[in-house]
Tab-separated table of C-alpha atoms (C1' of nucleotides) in Angstrom:
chain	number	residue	atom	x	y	z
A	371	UNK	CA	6.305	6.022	-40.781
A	372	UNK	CA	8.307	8.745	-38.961
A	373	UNK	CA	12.067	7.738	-38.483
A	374	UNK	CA	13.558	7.955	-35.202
A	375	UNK	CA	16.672	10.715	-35.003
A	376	UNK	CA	17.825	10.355	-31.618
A	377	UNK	CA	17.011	9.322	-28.016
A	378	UNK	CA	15.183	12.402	-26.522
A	379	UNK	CA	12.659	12.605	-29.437
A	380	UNK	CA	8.875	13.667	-28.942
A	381	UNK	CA	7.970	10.049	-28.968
A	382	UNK	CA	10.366	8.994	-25.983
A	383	UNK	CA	8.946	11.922	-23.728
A	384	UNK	CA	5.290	10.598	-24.483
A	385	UNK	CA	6.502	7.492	-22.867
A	386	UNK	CA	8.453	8.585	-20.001
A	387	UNK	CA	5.001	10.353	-19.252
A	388	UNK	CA	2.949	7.414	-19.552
A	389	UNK	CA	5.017	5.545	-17.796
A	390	UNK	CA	5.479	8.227	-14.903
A	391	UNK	CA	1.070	8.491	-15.102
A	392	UNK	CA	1.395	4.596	-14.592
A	393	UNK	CA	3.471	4.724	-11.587
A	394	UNK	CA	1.038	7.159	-10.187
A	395	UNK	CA	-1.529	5.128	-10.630
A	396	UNK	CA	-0.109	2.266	-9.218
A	397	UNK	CA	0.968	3.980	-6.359
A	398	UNK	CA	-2.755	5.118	-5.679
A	399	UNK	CA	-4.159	1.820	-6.040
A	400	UNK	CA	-1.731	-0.397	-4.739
A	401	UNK	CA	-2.531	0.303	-0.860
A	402	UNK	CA	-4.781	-1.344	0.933
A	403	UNK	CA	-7.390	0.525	2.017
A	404	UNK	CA	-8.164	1.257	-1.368
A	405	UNK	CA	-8.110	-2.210	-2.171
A	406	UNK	CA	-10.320	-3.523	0.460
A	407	UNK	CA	-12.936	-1.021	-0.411
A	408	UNK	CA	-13.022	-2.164	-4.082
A	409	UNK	CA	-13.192	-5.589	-3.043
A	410	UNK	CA	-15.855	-4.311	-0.355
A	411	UNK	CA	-17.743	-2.691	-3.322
A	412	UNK	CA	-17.613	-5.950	-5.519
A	413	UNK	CA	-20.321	-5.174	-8.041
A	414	UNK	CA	-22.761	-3.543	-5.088
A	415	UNK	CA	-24.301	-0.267	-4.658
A	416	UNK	CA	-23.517	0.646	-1.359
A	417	UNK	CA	-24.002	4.101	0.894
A	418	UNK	CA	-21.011	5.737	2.654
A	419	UNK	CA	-22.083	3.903	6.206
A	420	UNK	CA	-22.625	0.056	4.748
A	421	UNK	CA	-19.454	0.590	3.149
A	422	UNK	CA	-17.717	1.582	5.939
A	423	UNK	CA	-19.715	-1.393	7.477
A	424	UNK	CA	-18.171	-3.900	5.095
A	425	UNK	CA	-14.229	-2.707	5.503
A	426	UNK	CA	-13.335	-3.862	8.484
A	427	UNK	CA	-11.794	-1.757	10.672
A	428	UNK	CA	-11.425	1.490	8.408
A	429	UNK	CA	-11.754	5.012	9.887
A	430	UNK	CA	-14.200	7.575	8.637
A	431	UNK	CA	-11.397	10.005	7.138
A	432	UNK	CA	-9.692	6.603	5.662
A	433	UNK	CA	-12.957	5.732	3.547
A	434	UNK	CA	-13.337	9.520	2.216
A	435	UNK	CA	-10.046	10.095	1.410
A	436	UNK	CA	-9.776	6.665	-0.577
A	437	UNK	CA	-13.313	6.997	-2.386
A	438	UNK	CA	-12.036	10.397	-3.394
A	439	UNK	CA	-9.146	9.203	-5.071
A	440	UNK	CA	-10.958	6.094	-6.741
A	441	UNK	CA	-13.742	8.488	-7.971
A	442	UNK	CA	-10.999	10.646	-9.306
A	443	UNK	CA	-9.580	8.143	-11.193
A	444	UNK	CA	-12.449	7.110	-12.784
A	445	UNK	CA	-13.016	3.387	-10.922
A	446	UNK	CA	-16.016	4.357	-8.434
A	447	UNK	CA	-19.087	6.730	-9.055
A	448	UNK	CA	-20.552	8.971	-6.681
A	449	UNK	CA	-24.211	9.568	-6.372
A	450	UNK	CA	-25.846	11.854	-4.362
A	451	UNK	CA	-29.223	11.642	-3.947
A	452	UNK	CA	-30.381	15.236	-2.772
A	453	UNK	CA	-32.387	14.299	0.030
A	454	UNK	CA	-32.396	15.022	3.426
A	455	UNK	CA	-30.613	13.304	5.038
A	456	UNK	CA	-28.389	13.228	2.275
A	457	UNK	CA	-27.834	9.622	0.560
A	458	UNK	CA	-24.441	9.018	-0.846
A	459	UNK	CA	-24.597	6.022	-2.909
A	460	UNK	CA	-20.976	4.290	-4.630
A	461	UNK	CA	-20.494	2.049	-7.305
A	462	UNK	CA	-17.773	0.457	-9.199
A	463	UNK	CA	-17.378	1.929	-13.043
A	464	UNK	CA	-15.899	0.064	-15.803
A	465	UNK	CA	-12.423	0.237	-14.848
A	466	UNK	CA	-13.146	-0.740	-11.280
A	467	UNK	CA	-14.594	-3.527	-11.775
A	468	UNK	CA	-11.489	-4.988	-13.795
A	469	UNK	CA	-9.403	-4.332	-11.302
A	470	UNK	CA	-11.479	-5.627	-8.800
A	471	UNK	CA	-11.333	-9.315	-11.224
A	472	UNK	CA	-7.202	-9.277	-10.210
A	473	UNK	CA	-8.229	-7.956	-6.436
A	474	UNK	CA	-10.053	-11.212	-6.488
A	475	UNK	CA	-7.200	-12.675	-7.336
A	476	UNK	CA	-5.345	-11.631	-4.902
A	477	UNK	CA	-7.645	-12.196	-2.286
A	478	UNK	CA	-7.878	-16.068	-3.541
A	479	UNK	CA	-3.945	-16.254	-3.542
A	480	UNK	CA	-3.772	-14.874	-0.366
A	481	UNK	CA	-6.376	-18.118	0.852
A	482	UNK	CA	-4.832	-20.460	-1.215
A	483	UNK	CA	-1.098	-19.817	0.774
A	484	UNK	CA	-2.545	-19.204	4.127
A	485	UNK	CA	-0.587	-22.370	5.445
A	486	UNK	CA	2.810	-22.038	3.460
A	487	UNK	CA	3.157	-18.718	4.684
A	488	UNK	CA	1.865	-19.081	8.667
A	489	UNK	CA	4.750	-22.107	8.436
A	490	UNK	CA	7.401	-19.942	6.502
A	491	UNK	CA	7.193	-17.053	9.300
A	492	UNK	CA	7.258	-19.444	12.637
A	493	UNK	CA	9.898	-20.596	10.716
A	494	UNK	CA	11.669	-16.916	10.170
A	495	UNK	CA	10.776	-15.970	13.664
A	496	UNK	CA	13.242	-18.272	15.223
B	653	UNK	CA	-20.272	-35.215	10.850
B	654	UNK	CA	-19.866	-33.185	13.757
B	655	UNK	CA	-22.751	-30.924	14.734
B	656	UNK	CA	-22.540	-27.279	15.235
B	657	UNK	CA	-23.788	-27.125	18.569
B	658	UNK	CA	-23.532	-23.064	19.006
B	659	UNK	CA	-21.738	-19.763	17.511
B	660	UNK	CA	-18.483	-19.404	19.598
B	661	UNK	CA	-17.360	-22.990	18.785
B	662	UNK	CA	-13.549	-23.747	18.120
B	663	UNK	CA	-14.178	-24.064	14.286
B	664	UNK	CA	-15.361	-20.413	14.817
B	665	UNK	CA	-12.519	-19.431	16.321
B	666	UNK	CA	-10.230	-20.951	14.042
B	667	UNK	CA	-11.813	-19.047	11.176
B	668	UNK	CA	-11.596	-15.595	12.941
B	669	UNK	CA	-8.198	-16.346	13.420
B	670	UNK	CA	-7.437	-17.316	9.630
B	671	UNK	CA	-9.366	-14.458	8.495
B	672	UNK	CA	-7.241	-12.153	10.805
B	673	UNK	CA	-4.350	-13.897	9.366
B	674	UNK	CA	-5.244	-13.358	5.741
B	675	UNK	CA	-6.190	-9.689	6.651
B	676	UNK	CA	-2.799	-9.224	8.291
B	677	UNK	CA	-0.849	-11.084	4.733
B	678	UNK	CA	-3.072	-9.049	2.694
B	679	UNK	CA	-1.839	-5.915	4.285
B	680	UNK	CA	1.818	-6.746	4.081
B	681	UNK	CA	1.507	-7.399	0.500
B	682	UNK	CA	-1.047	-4.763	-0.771
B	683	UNK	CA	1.547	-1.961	-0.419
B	684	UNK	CA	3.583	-0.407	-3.147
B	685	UNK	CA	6.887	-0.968	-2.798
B	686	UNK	CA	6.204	-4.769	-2.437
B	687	UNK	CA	4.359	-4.866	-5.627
B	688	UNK	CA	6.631	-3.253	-7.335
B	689	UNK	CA	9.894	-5.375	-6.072
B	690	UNK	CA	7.899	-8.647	-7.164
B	691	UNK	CA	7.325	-7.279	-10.464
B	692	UNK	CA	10.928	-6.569	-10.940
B	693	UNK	CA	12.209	-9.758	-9.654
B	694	UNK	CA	10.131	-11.431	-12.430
B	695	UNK	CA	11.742	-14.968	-12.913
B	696	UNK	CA	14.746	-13.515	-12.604
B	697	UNK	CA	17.900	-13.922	-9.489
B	698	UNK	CA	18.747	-10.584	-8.725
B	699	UNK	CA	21.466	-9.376	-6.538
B	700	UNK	CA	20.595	-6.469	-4.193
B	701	UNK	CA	22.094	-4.085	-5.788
B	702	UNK	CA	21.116	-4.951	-9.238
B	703	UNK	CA	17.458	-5.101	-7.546
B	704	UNK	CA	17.231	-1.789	-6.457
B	705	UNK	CA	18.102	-0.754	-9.908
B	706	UNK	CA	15.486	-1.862	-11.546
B	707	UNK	CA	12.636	-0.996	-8.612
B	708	UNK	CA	13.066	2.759	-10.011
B	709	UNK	CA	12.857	4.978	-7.256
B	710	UNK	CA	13.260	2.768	-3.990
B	711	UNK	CA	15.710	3.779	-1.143
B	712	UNK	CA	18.063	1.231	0.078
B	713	UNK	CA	16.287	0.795	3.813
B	714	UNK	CA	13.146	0.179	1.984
B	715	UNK	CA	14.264	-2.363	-0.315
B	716	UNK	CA	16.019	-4.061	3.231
B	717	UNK	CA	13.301	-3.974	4.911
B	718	UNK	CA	10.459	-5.148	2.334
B	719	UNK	CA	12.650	-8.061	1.399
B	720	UNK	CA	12.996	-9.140	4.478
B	721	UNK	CA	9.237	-8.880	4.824
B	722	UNK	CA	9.007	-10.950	1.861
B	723	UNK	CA	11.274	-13.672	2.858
B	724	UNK	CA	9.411	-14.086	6.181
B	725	UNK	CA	6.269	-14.503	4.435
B	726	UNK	CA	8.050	-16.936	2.078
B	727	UNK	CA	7.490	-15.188	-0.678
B	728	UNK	CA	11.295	-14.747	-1.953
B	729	UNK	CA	14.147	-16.926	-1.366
B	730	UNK	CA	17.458	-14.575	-0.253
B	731	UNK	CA	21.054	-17.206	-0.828
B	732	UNK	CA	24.024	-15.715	0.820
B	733	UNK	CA	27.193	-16.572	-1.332
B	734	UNK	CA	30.117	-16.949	1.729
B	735	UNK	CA	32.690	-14.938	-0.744
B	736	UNK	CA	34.221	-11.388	-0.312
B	737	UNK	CA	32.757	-9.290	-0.783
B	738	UNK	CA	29.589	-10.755	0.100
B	739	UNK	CA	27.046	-12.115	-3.142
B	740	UNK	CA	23.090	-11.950	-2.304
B	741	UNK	CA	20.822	-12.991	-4.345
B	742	UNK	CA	17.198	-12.879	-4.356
B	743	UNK	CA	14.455	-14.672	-6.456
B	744	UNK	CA	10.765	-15.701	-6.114
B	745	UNK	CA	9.681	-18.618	-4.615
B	746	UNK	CA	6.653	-20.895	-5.609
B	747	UNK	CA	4.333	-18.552	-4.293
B	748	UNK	CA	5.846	-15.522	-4.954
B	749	UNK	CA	5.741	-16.383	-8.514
B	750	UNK	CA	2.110	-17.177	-7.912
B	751	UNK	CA	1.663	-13.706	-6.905
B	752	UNK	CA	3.606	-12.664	-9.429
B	753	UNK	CA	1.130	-13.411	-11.206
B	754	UNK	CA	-1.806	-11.055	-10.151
B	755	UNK	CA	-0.075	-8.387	-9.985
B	756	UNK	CA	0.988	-9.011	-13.758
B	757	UNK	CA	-2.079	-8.437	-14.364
B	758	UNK	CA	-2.712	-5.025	-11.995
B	759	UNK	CA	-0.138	-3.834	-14.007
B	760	UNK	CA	-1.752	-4.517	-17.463
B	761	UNK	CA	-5.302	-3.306	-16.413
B	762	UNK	CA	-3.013	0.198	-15.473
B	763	UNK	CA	-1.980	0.614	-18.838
B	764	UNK	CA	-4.879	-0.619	-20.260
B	765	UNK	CA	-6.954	2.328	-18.644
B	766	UNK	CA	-4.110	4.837	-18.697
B	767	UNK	CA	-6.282	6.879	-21.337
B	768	UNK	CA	-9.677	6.718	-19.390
B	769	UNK	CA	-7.531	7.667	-15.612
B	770	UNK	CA	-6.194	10.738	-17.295
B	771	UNK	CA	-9.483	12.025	-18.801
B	772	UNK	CA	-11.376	11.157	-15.659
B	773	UNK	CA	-8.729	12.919	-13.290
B	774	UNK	CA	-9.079	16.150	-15.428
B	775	UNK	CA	-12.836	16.057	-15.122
B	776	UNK	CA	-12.573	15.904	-11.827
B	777	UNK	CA	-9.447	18.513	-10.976
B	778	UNK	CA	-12.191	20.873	-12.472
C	1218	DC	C1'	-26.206	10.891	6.968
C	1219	DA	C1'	-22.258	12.463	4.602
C	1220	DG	C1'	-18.598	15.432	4.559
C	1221	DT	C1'	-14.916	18.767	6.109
C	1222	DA	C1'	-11.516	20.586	9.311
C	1223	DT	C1'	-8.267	20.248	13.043
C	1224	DC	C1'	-5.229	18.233	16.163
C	1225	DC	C1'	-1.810	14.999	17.438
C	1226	DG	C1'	0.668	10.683	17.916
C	1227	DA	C1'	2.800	6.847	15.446
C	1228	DG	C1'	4.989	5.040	11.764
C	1229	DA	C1'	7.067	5.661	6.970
C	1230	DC	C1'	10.831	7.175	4.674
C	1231	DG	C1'	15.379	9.195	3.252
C	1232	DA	C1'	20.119	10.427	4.432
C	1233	DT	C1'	24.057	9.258	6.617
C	1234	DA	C1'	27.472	6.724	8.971
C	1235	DC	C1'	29.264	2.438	10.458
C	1236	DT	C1'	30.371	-3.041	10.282
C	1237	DG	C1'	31.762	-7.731	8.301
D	1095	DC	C1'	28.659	-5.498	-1.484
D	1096	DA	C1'	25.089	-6.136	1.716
D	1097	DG	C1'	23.351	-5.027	5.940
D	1098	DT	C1'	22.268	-2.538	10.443
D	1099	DA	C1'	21.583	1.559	13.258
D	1100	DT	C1'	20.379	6.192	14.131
D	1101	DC	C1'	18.288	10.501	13.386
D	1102	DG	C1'	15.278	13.981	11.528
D	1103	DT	C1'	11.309	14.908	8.603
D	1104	DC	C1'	7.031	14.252	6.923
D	1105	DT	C1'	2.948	11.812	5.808
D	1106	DC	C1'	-0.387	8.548	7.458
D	1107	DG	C1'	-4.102	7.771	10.002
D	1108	DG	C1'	-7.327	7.973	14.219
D	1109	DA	C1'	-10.218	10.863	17.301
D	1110	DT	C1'	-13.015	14.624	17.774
D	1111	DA	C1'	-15.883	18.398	16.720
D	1112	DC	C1'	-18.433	21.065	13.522
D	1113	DT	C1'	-21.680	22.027	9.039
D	1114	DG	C1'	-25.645	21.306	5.533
DNA sequence: CAGTATCCGAGACGATACTG
DNA sequence: CAGTATCGTCTCGGATACTG
């Protein structure tokens, strides 16, 4: 095994980038459009309009933007089916569907403390 | 039991309002900086300051303002120690450390896929 | 139907200065 | 030390119009 010289060795950069790449990432995925669409997406094949269908209340430039970036980094796939009309169809990969097991989870915590929270805010509030 | 007698009934109306409810925690939470200051709380009691160390990056209004978010939703408890200077600290409550939980996990699945992100993102800058 | 481009208002965010 | 307030900047995000 290599021995370690000093702090600033090759080994220390690699993991100052990884862990600036994981702040990226998490910065991408932890907003909620994006989500809502992967819990949207759950382990359906949907086209760009049911999608937009099933997340409630997002814009048209909101659900582009956000599948770009998923598709980007790897967690949806985009096919295009080169038809006319065109048909856009998107699917969670691999990856995506992991994280949409601890989206679930999120979702079912956010259930599961619907009352303790609606108390804990009237409370705040006054 | 009682019988549904048509769509528009009170239960109805109680569910739209606990799904707008969840939709509206859900979107509080599901944002970055949150995330990121439950994470770092851990099971830990953290003064402000020694918070904002540890949430790499965060300003000082944000870290304000999310906490407060935080402790209206009841999901971290903030104890003011009467001394001079003052002595805040803030930790996770019950639920917080439920949600603690989940996002654990958001953060393993992020370096679990670190490798496939990176590849994918090239492929697609391309 | 899916996607891009543009415009514009609203809110996020950082920097700074001020209080108890 | 912790918090609030204010201001300026910039991105977010919606509405609209236009292409293949």
């Amino acid at each position: 095994m290599v021995t370690k010289q000093f702090s600033g060795s090759a080994e220390d950069a690699d993991l100052a980038r990884a862990d600036s790449l994981a702040r990226e990432i998490f910065s991408d995925v932890a907003n909620k459009w994006a989500l809502l669409i992967i819990e949207a997406l759950g382990d359906r094949t949907l086209r760009f309009s049911a999608l937009r269908g099933e997340v409630d209340g997002i814009s048209h430039k909101m659900l582009t933007q956000n599948l770009r970036m998923l598709e980007r980094n790897g967690l949806v796939e985009r096919t295009v089916h080169p038809t006319v009309p065109p048909r856009v169809e998107y699917t969670l990969t691999g990856p995506g569907r992991a994280l949409r097991a601890t989206v679930d989870a999120m979702c079912a915590w956010t259930h599961r403390h619907l009352g303790h929270i609606e108390t804990s805010r009237r409370r705040f509030d006054a």
